[in-house]
Amino acid sequence: MKTTFALIMMMISMLSSASAESDAIVPEVIKWGASATEIEKALEGKCANGFINRPIDPPFLPNDPAKQVQIDCDGLEFMGAPRWTEFVIGDDRLQMVWVMVEAADKDKIVKVLEEAYGDPSHESDMFIAFTQNRTAWREEPPEVLFYAEELDAAMKGWLDNLQQNED
């Protein structure tokens, strides 16, 4: 009985630390489903050079929102450096975030992603994706993508198709 309890507690601890490790990669201001107003409030004081809210017409999100805006944050801290970050909001719900990085950051960032998430689900000339955690490295321009659960099917289908066409 004591052994079983100790084993269960150890497994819970391992799951908690894995979750905390992967959560540490995602900037804390990302709250999926948050409105543009909520994102702007969360970004106050976090964008070293300010932020801009602008309409995107036509919308490009894969779930075809009626309205899309993008909040561009100049100087959000990510992986040790201030970064240009784009918060993509469809129908007043945060659905996608792009963090611009340097090409020279690739090895470091991909290693961090693999340590947190395991093997990539998809690899192509354009992306190294971890769909199990809604995260990807993009080659050109070099960016890290985070996306909401509501985009799972669309993103997985797109990445499957991209990978298939390269094989």
PDB file of N, CA and C in Angstrom, residues 66-152:
ATOM      1  N   ALA A  66     -14.996  35.856 -38.953  1.00  0.00           N
ATOM      2  CA  ALA A  66     -15.624  36.980 -39.658  1.00  0.00           C
ATOM      3  C   ALA A  66     -14.756  38.232 -39.541  1.00  0.00           C
ATOM      4  N   LYS A  67     -14.066  38.371 -38.409  1.00  0.00           N
ATOM      5  CA  LYS A  67     -13.236  39.548 -38.160  1.00  0.00           C
ATOM      6  C   LYS A  67     -11.927  39.102 -37.518  1.00  0.00           C
ATOM      7  N   GLN A  68     -10.830  39.721 -37.930  1.00  0.00           N
ATOM      8  CA  GLN A  68      -9.524  39.380 -37.360  1.00  0.00           C
ATOM      9  C   GLN A  68      -8.744  40.657 -37.096  1.00  0.00           C
ATOM     10  N   VAL A  69      -8.114  40.718 -35.934  1.00  0.00           N
ATOM     11  CA  VAL A  69      -7.192  41.804 -35.616  1.00  0.00           C
ATOM     12  C   VAL A  69      -5.887  41.180 -35.148  1.00  0.00           C
ATOM     13  N   GLN A  70      -4.862  42.009 -35.160  1.00  0.00           N
ATOM     14  CA  GLN A  70      -3.561  41.550 -34.704  1.00  0.00           C
ATOM     15  C   GLN A  70      -2.976  42.622 -33.799  1.00  0.00           C
ATOM     16  N   ILE A  71      -2.507  42.197 -32.656  1.00  0.00           N
ATOM     17  CA  ILE A  71      -1.817  43.111 -31.755  1.00  0.00           C
ATOM     18  C   ILE A  71      -0.330  42.804 -31.863  1.00  0.00           C
ATOM     19  N   ASP A  72       0.423  43.778 -32.353  1.00  0.00           N
ATOM     20  CA  ASP A  72       1.866  43.640 -32.506  1.00  0.00           C
ATOM     21  C   ASP A  72       2.556  44.238 -31.293  1.00  0.00           C
ATOM     22  N   CYS A  73       3.333  43.433 -30.605  1.00  0.00           N
ATOM     23  CA  CYS A  73       4.052  43.848 -29.397  1.00  0.00           C
ATOM     24  C   CYS A  73       5.532  43.909 -29.727  1.00  0.00           C
ATOM     25  N   ASP A  74       6.130  45.060 -29.553  1.00  0.00           N
ATOM     26  CA  ASP A  74       7.551  45.246 -29.848  1.00  0.00           C
ATOM     27  C   ASP A  74       8.355  45.163 -28.551  1.00  0.00           C
ATOM     28  N   GLY A  75       9.060  44.040 -28.381  1.00  0.00           N
ATOM     29  CA  GLY A  75       9.954  43.911 -27.234  1.00  0.00           C
ATOM     30  C   GLY A  75       9.483  42.995 -26.129  1.00  0.00           C
ATOM     31  N   LEU A  76       8.600  42.028 -26.427  1.00  0.00           N
ATOM     32  CA  LEU A  76       8.177  41.060 -25.414  1.00  0.00           C
ATOM     33  C   LEU A  76       9.343  40.122 -25.109  1.00  0.00           C
ATOM     34  N   GLU A  77       9.610  39.908 -23.853  1.00  0.00           N
ATOM     35  CA  GLU A  77      10.697  39.026 -23.428  1.00  0.00           C
ATOM     36  C   GLU A  77      10.346  37.573 -23.762  1.00  0.00           C
ATOM     37  N   PHE A  78      11.230  36.900 -24.511  1.00  0.00           N
ATOM     38  CA  PHE A  78      11.022  35.500 -24.874  1.00  0.00           C
ATOM     39  C   PHE A  78      12.369  34.840 -25.074  1.00  0.00           C
ATOM     40  N   MET A  79      12.620  33.776 -24.352  1.00  0.00           N
ATOM     41  CA  MET A  79      13.865  33.014 -24.437  1.00  0.00           C
ATOM     42  C   MET A  79      15.090  33.923 -24.334  1.00  0.00           C
ATOM     43  N   GLY A  80      15.037  34.810 -23.365  1.00  0.00           N
ATOM     44  CA  GLY A  80      16.207  35.611 -23.041  1.00  0.00           C
ATOM     45  C   GLY A  80      16.429  36.871 -23.856  1.00  0.00           C
ATOM     46  N   ALA A  81      15.475  37.258 -24.686  1.00  0.00           N
ATOM     47  CA  ALA A  81      15.661  38.465 -25.501  1.00  0.00           C
ATOM     48  C   ALA A  81      14.316  39.133 -25.769  1.00  0.00           C
ATOM     49  N   PRO A  82      14.330  40.453 -25.983  1.00  0.00           N
ATOM     50  CA  PRO A  82      13.087  41.131 -26.365  1.00  0.00           C
ATOM     51  C   PRO A  82      12.756  40.784 -27.820  1.00  0.00           C
ATOM     52  N   ARG A  83      11.500  40.423 -28.080  1.00  0.00           N
ATOM     53  CA  ARG A  83      11.095  39.952 -29.415  1.00  0.00           C
ATOM     54  C   ARG A  83       9.850  40.678 -29.902  1.00  0.00           C
ATOM     55  N   TRP A  84       9.754  40.803 -31.220  1.00  0.00           N
ATOM     56  CA  TRP A  84       8.529  41.255 -31.868  1.00  0.00           C
ATOM     57  C   TRP A  84       7.566  40.081 -31.804  1.00  0.00           C
ATOM     58  N   THR A  85       6.349  40.310 -31.299  1.00  0.00           N
ATOM     59  CA  THR A  85       5.383  39.237 -31.113  1.00  0.00           C
ATOM     60  C   THR A  85       4.027  39.670 -31.649  1.00  0.00           C
ATOM     61  N   GLU A  86       3.397  38.790 -32.405  1.00  0.00           N
ATOM     62  CA  GLU A  86       2.111  39.081 -33.039  1.00  0.00           C
ATOM     63  C   GLU A  86       1.023  38.208 -32.420  1.00  0.00           C
ATOM     64  N   PHE A  87       0.027  38.849 -31.828  1.00  0.00           N
ATOM     65  CA  PHE A  87      -1.109  38.174 -31.214  1.00  0.00           C
ATOM     66  C   PHE A  87      -2.264  38.253 -32.204  1.00  0.00           C
ATOM     67  N   VAL A  88      -2.676  37.110 -32.745  1.00  0.00           N
ATOM     68  CA  VAL A  88      -3.700  37.059 -33.787  1.00  0.00           C
ATOM     69  C   VAL A  88      -5.034  36.681 -33.144  1.00  0.00           C
ATOM     70  N   ILE A  89      -6.014  37.560 -33.320  1.00  0.00           N
ATOM     71  CA  ILE A  89      -7.293  37.435 -32.644  1.00  0.00           C
ATOM     72  C   ILE A  89      -8.402  37.359 -33.676  1.00  0.00           C
ATOM     73  N   GLY A  90      -9.110  36.237 -33.704  1.00  0.00           N
ATOM     74  CA  GLY A  90     -10.227  36.046 -34.622  1.00  0.00           C
ATOM     75  C   GLY A  90     -11.537  36.069 -33.859  1.00  0.00           C
ATOM     76  N   ASP A  91     -12.477  36.858 -34.341  1.00  0.00           N
ATOM     77  CA  ASP A  91     -13.784  36.987 -33.688  1.00  0.00           C
ATOM     78  C   ASP A  91     -13.635  37.242 -32.183  1.00  0.00           C
ATOM     79  N   ASP A  92     -12.693  38.127 -31.857  1.00  0.00           N
ATOM     80  CA  ASP A  92     -12.389  38.587 -30.496  1.00  0.00           C
ATOM     81  C   ASP A  92     -11.968  37.473 -29.544  1.00  0.00           C
ATOM     82  N   ARG A  93     -11.237  36.471 -30.083  1.00  0.00           N
ATOM     83  CA  ARG A  93     -10.644  35.400 -29.275  1.00  0.00           C
ATOM     84  C   ARG A  93      -9.208  35.195 -29.733  1.00  0.00           C
ATOM     85  N   LEU A  94      -8.255  35.237 -28.796  1.00  0.00           N
ATOM     86  CA  LEU A  94      -6.860  34.962 -29.134  1.00  0.00           C
ATOM     87  C   LEU A  94      -6.752  33.533 -29.633  1.00  0.00           C
ATOM     88  N   GLN A  95      -6.183  33.364 -30.849  1.00  0.00           N
ATOM     89  CA  GLN A  95      -6.100  32.041 -31.458  1.00  0.00           C
ATOM     90  C   GLN A  95      -4.694  31.650 -31.894  1.00  0.00           C
ATOM     91  N   MET A  96      -3.820  32.640 -32.111  1.00  0.00           N
ATOM     92  CA  MET A  96      -2.495  32.326 -32.634  1.00  0.00           C
ATOM     93  C   MET A  96      -1.520  33.404 -32.179  1.00  0.00           C
ATOM     94  N   VAL A  97      -0.281  33.004 -31.881  1.00  0.00           N
ATOM     95  CA  VAL A  97       0.766  33.951 -31.510  1.00  0.00           C
ATOM     96  C   VAL A  97       2.048  33.557 -32.247  1.00  0.00           C
ATOM     97  N   TRP A  98       2.656  34.553 -32.906  1.00  0.00           N
ATOM     98  CA  TRP A  98       3.927  34.374 -33.601  1.00  0.00           C
ATOM     99  C   TRP A  98       4.983  35.197 -32.871  1.00  0.00           C
ATOM    100  N   VAL A  99       6.102  34.576 -32.497  1.00  0.00           N
ATOM    101  CA  VAL A  99       7.206  35.277 -31.853  1.00  0.00           C
ATOM    102  C   VAL A  99       8.386  35.263 -32.830  1.00  0.00           C
ATOM    103  N   MET A 100       8.790  36.457 -33.273  1.00  0.00           N
ATOM    104  CA  MET A 100       9.911  36.561 -34.206  1.00  0.00           C
ATOM    105  C   MET A 100      11.221  36.310 -33.446  1.00  0.00           C
ATOM    106  N   VAL A 101      12.080  35.509 -34.036  1.00  0.00           N
ATOM    107  CA  VAL A 101      13.373  35.193 -33.436  1.00  0.00           C
ATOM    108  C   VAL A 101      14.448  35.324 -34.514  1.00  0.00           C
ATOM    109  N   GLU A 102      15.667  35.055 -34.154  1.00  0.00           N
ATOM    110  CA  GLU A 102      16.778  35.090 -35.116  1.00  0.00           C
ATOM    111  C   GLU A 102      17.053  33.666 -35.609  1.00  0.00           C
ATOM    112  N   ALA A 103      17.475  33.548 -36.862  1.00  0.00           N
ATOM    113  CA  ALA A 103      17.827  32.229 -37.409  1.00  0.00           C
ATOM    114  C   ALA A 103      18.891  31.544 -36.550  1.00  0.00           C
ATOM    115  N   ALA A 104      19.790  32.335 -35.989  1.00  0.00           N
ATOM    116  CA  ALA A 104      20.851  31.788 -35.144  1.00  0.00           C
ATOM    117  C   ALA A 104      20.304  31.158 -33.859  1.00  0.00           C
ATOM    118  N   ASP A 105      19.052  31.460 -33.506  1.00  0.00           N
ATOM    119  CA  ASP A 105      18.421  30.902 -32.305  1.00  0.00           C
ATOM    120  C   ASP A 105      17.869  29.498 -32.522  1.00  0.00           C
ATOM    121  N   LYS A 106      17.843  29.033 -33.759  1.00  0.00           N
ATOM    122  CA  LYS A 106      17.149  27.781 -34.083  1.00  0.00           C
ATOM    123  C   LYS A 106      17.578  26.607 -33.203  1.00  0.00           C
ATOM    124  N   ASP A 107      18.873  26.308 -33.161  1.00  0.00           N
ATOM    125  CA  ASP A 107      19.321  25.127 -32.419  1.00  0.00           C
ATOM    126  C   ASP A 107      18.910  25.198 -30.949  1.00  0.00           C
ATOM    127  N   LYS A 108      19.091  26.350 -30.341  1.00  0.00           N
ATOM    128  CA  LYS A 108      18.736  26.525 -28.926  1.00  0.00           C
ATOM    129  C   LYS A 108      17.235  26.350 -28.715  1.00  0.00           C
ATOM    130  N   ILE A 109      16.435  27.014 -29.537  1.00  0.00           N
ATOM    131  CA  ILE A 109      14.983  26.969 -29.342  1.00  0.00           C
ATOM    132  C   ILE A 109      14.423  25.583 -29.633  1.00  0.00           C
ATOM    133  N   VAL A 110      14.852  24.967 -30.723  1.00  0.00           N
ATOM    134  CA  VAL A 110      14.357  23.624 -31.044  1.00  0.00           C
ATOM    135  C   VAL A 110      14.759  22.634 -29.948  1.00  0.00           C
ATOM    136  N   LYS A 111      15.952  22.781 -29.407  1.00  0.00           N
ATOM    137  CA  LYS A 111      16.387  21.907 -28.313  1.00  0.00           C
ATOM    138  C   LYS A 111      15.481  22.085 -27.088  1.00  0.00           C
ATOM    139  N   VAL A 112      15.159  23.329 -26.750  1.00  0.00           N
ATOM    140  CA  VAL A 112      14.266  23.595 -25.621  1.00  0.00           C
ATOM    141  C   VAL A 112      12.891  22.976 -25.883  1.00  0.00           C
ATOM    142  N   LEU A 113      12.387  23.126 -27.108  1.00  0.00           N
ATOM    143  CA  LEU A 113      11.085  22.547 -27.453  1.00  0.00           C
ATOM    144  C   LEU A 113      11.114  21.022 -27.344  1.00  0.00           C
ATOM    145  N   GLU A 114      12.171  20.406 -27.848  1.00  0.00           N
ATOM    146  CA  GLU A 114      12.284  18.945 -27.784  1.00  0.00           C
ATOM    147  C   GLU A 114      12.417  18.461 -26.344  1.00  0.00           C
ATOM    148  N   GLU A 115      13.162  19.201 -25.521  1.00  0.00           N
ATOM    149  CA  GLU A 115      13.303  18.804 -24.115  1.00  0.00           C
ATOM    150  C   GLU A 115      11.962  18.884 -23.389  1.00  0.00           C
ATOM    151  N   ALA A 116      11.166  19.877 -23.729  1.00  0.00           N
ATOM    152  CA  ALA A 116       9.870  20.046 -23.067  1.00  0.00           C
ATOM    153  C   ALA A 116       8.794  19.146 -23.650  1.00  0.00           C
ATOM    154  N   TYR A 117       8.792  18.970 -24.979  1.00  0.00           N
ATOM    155  CA  TYR A 117       7.672  18.316 -25.655  1.00  0.00           C
ATOM    156  C   TYR A 117       7.982  16.956 -26.259  1.00  0.00           C
ATOM    157  N   GLY A 118       9.244  16.575 -26.316  1.00  0.00           N
ATOM    158  CA  GLY A 118       9.600  15.304 -26.949  1.00  0.00           C
ATOM    159  C   GLY A 118       9.845  15.491 -28.436  1.00  0.00           C
ATOM    160  N   ASP A 119       9.739  14.398 -29.173  1.00  0.00           N
ATOM    161  CA  ASP A 119       9.998  14.440 -30.611  1.00  0.00           C
ATOM    162  C   ASP A 119       8.939  15.262 -31.336  1.00  0.00           C
ATOM    163  N   PRO A 120       9.361  15.963 -32.396  1.00  0.00           N
ATOM    164  CA  PRO A 120       8.386  16.725 -33.186  1.00  0.00           C
ATOM    165  C   PRO A 120       7.360  15.796 -33.834  1.00  0.00           C
ATOM    166  N   SER A 121       6.158  16.290 -34.018  1.00  0.00           N
ATOM    167  CA  SER A 121       5.118  15.533 -34.710  1.00  0.00           C
ATOM    168  C   SER A 121       5.270  15.662 -36.221  1.00  0.00           C
ATOM    169  N   HIS A 122       5.841  16.777 -36.676  1.00  0.00           N
ATOM    170  CA  HIS A 122       6.001  17.066 -38.099  1.00  0.00           C
ATOM    171  C   HIS A 122       7.337  17.771 -38.325  1.00  0.00           C
ATOM    172  N   GLU A 123       8.013  17.395 -39.418  1.00  0.00           N
ATOM    173  CA  GLU A 123       9.219  18.106 -39.833  1.00  0.00           C
ATOM    174  C   GLU A 123       9.162  18.294 -41.333  1.00  0.00           C
ATOM    175  N   SER A 124       9.429  19.520 -41.755  1.00  0.00           N
ATOM    176  CA  SER A 124       9.456  19.830 -43.179  1.00  0.00           C
ATOM    177  C   SER A 124      10.496  20.917 -43.394  1.00  0.00           C
ATOM    178  N   ASP A 125      10.647  21.335 -44.639  1.00  0.00           N
ATOM    179  CA  ASP A 125      11.578  22.431 -44.915  1.00  0.00           C
ATOM    180  C   ASP A 125      11.107  23.736 -44.288  1.00  0.00           C
ATOM    181  N   MET A 126       9.804  23.832 -44.004  1.00  0.00           N
ATOM    182  CA  MET A 126       9.228  25.069 -43.461  1.00  0.00           C
ATOM    183  C   MET A 126       9.054  25.069 -41.949  1.00  0.00           C
ATOM    184  N   PHE A 127       8.716  23.903 -41.356  1.00  0.00           N
ATOM    185  CA  PHE A 127       8.345  23.858 -39.945  1.00  0.00           C
ATOM    186  C   PHE A 127       8.924  22.645 -39.233  1.00  0.00           C
ATOM    187  N   ILE A 128       9.165  22.811 -37.944  1.00  0.00           N
ATOM    188  CA  ILE A 128       9.347  21.708 -37.008  1.00  0.00           C
ATOM    189  C   ILE A 128       8.218  21.907 -36.011  1.00  0.00           C
ATOM    190  N   ALA A 129       7.244  21.007 -36.028  1.00  0.00           N
ATOM    191  CA  ALA A 129       6.026  21.212 -35.251  1.00  0.00           C
ATOM    192  C   ALA A 129       5.874  20.196 -34.131  1.00  0.00           C
ATOM    193  N   PHE A 130       5.263  20.665 -33.070  1.00  0.00           N
ATOM    194  CA  PHE A 130       4.940  19.857 -31.900  1.00  0.00           C
ATOM    195  C   PHE A 130       3.435  20.019 -31.685  1.00  0.00           C
ATOM    196  N   THR A 131       2.645  19.363 -32.539  1.00  0.00           N
ATOM    197  CA  THR A 131       1.199  19.573 -32.496  1.00  0.00           C
ATOM    198  C   THR A 131       0.596  19.139 -31.167  1.00  0.00           C
ATOM    199  N   GLN A 132       1.235  18.204 -30.483  1.00  0.00           N
ATOM    200  CA  GLN A 132       0.739  17.770 -29.189  1.00  0.00           C
ATOM    201  C   GLN A 132       0.760  18.922 -28.179  1.00  0.00           C
ATOM    202  N   ASN A 133       1.535  19.962 -28.456  1.00  0.00           N
ATOM    203  CA  ASN A 133       1.618  21.128 -27.581  1.00  0.00           C
ATOM    204  C   ASN A 133       1.322  22.430 -28.320  1.00  0.00           C
ATOM    205  N   ARG A 134       0.780  22.311 -29.535  1.00  0.00           N
ATOM    206  CA  ARG A 134       0.354  23.483 -30.317  1.00  0.00           C
ATOM    207  C   ARG A 134       1.467  24.515 -30.457  1.00  0.00           C
ATOM    208  N   THR A 135       2.645  24.028 -30.847  1.00  0.00           N
ATOM    209  CA  THR A 135       3.831  24.869 -30.955  1.00  0.00           C
ATOM    210  C   THR A 135       4.624  24.444 -32.180  1.00  0.00           C
ATOM    211  N   ALA A 136       5.291  25.415 -32.829  1.00  0.00           N
ATOM    212  CA  ALA A 136       6.127  25.066 -33.985  1.00  0.00           C
ATOM    213  C   ALA A 136       7.248  26.080 -34.157  1.00  0.00           C
ATOM    214  N   TRP A 137       8.341  25.616 -34.729  1.00  0.00           N
ATOM    215  CA  TRP A 137       9.434  26.468 -35.208  1.00  0.00           C
ATOM    216  C   TRP A 137       9.191  26.675 -36.692  1.00  0.00           C
ATOM    217  N   ARG A 138       9.248  27.909 -37.144  1.00  0.00           N
ATOM    218  CA  ARG A 138       9.115  28.215 -38.572  1.00  0.00           C
ATOM    219  C   ARG A 138      10.476  28.665 -39.080  1.00  0.00           C
ATOM    220  N   GLU A 139      10.851  28.145 -40.252  1.00  0.00           N
ATOM    221  CA  GLU A 139      12.168  28.451 -40.814  1.00  0.00           C
ATOM    222  C   GLU A 139      12.287  29.874 -41.359  1.00  0.00           C
ATOM    223  N   GLU A 140      11.336  30.268 -42.196  1.00  0.00           N
ATOM    224  CA  GLU A 140      11.479  31.552 -42.884  1.00  0.00           C
ATOM    225  C   GLU A 140      10.160  32.297 -42.935  1.00  0.00           C
ATOM    226  N   PRO A 141      10.073  33.424 -42.317  1.00  0.00           N
ATOM    227  CA  PRO A 141      11.080  33.991 -41.415  1.00  0.00           C
ATOM    228  C   PRO A 141      11.148  33.175 -40.121  1.00  0.00           C
ATOM    229  N   PRO A 142      12.276  33.241 -39.433  1.00  0.00           N
ATOM    230  CA  PRO A 142      12.395  32.452 -38.203  1.00  0.00           C
ATOM    231  C   PRO A 142      11.434  32.960 -37.130  1.00  0.00           C
ATOM    232  N   GLU A 143      10.532  32.063 -36.706  1.00  0.00           N
ATOM    233  CA  GLU A 143       9.501  32.405 -35.732  1.00  0.00           C
ATOM    234  C   GLU A 143       9.139  31.175 -34.920  1.00  0.00           C
ATOM    235  N   VAL A 144       8.570  31.420 -33.765  1.00  0.00           N
ATOM    236  CA  VAL A 144       7.968  30.353 -32.980  1.00  0.00           C
ATOM    237  C   VAL A 144       6.468  30.627 -32.978  1.00  0.00           C
ATOM    238  N   LEU A 145       5.701  29.603 -33.303  1.00  0.00           N
ATOM    239  CA  LEU A 145       4.248  29.694 -33.372  1.00  0.00           C
ATOM    240  C   LEU A 145       3.630  28.960 -32.191  1.00  0.00           C
ATOM    241  N   PHE A 146       2.651  29.610 -31.581  1.00  0.00           N
ATOM    242  CA  PHE A 146       1.789  28.984 -30.587  1.00  0.00           C
ATOM    243  C   PHE A 146       0.369  29.158 -31.098  1.00  0.00           C
ATOM    244  N   TYR A 147      -0.475  28.141 -30.923  1.00  0.00           N
ATOM    245  CA  TYR A 147      -1.858  28.291 -31.377  1.00  0.00           C
ATOM    246  C   TYR A 147      -2.829  27.609 -30.415  1.00  0.00           C
ATOM    247  N   ALA A 148      -4.077  28.087 -30.464  1.00  0.00           N
ATOM    248  CA  ALA A 148      -5.117  27.629 -29.558  1.00  0.00           C
ATOM    249  C   ALA A 148      -5.657  26.260 -29.950  1.00  0.00           C
ATOM    250  N   GLU A 149      -6.238  25.583 -28.986  1.00  0.00           N
ATOM    251  CA  GLU A 149      -6.823  24.252 -29.193  1.00  0.00           C
ATOM    252  C   GLU A 149      -7.854  24.264 -30.315  1.00  0.00           C
ATOM    253  N   GLU A 150      -8.597  25.359 -30.472  1.00  0.00           N
ATOM    254  CA  GLU A 150      -9.637  25.396 -31.506  1.00  0.00           C
ATOM    255  C   GLU A 150      -9.062  25.298 -32.917  1.00  0.00           C
ATOM    256  N   LEU A 151      -7.747  25.480 -33.069  1.00  0.00           N
ATOM    257  CA  LEU A 151      -7.113  25.363 -34.385  1.00  0.00           C
ATOM    258  C   LEU A 151      -6.437  24.004 -34.596  1.00  0.00           C
ATOM    259  N   ASP A 152      -6.549  23.104 -33.624  1.00  0.00           N
ATOM    260  CA  ASP A 152      -5.865  21.801 -33.705  1.00  0.00           C
ATOM    261  C   ASP A 152      -6.081  21.085 -35.032  1.00  0.00           C
TER     262      ASP A 152
END
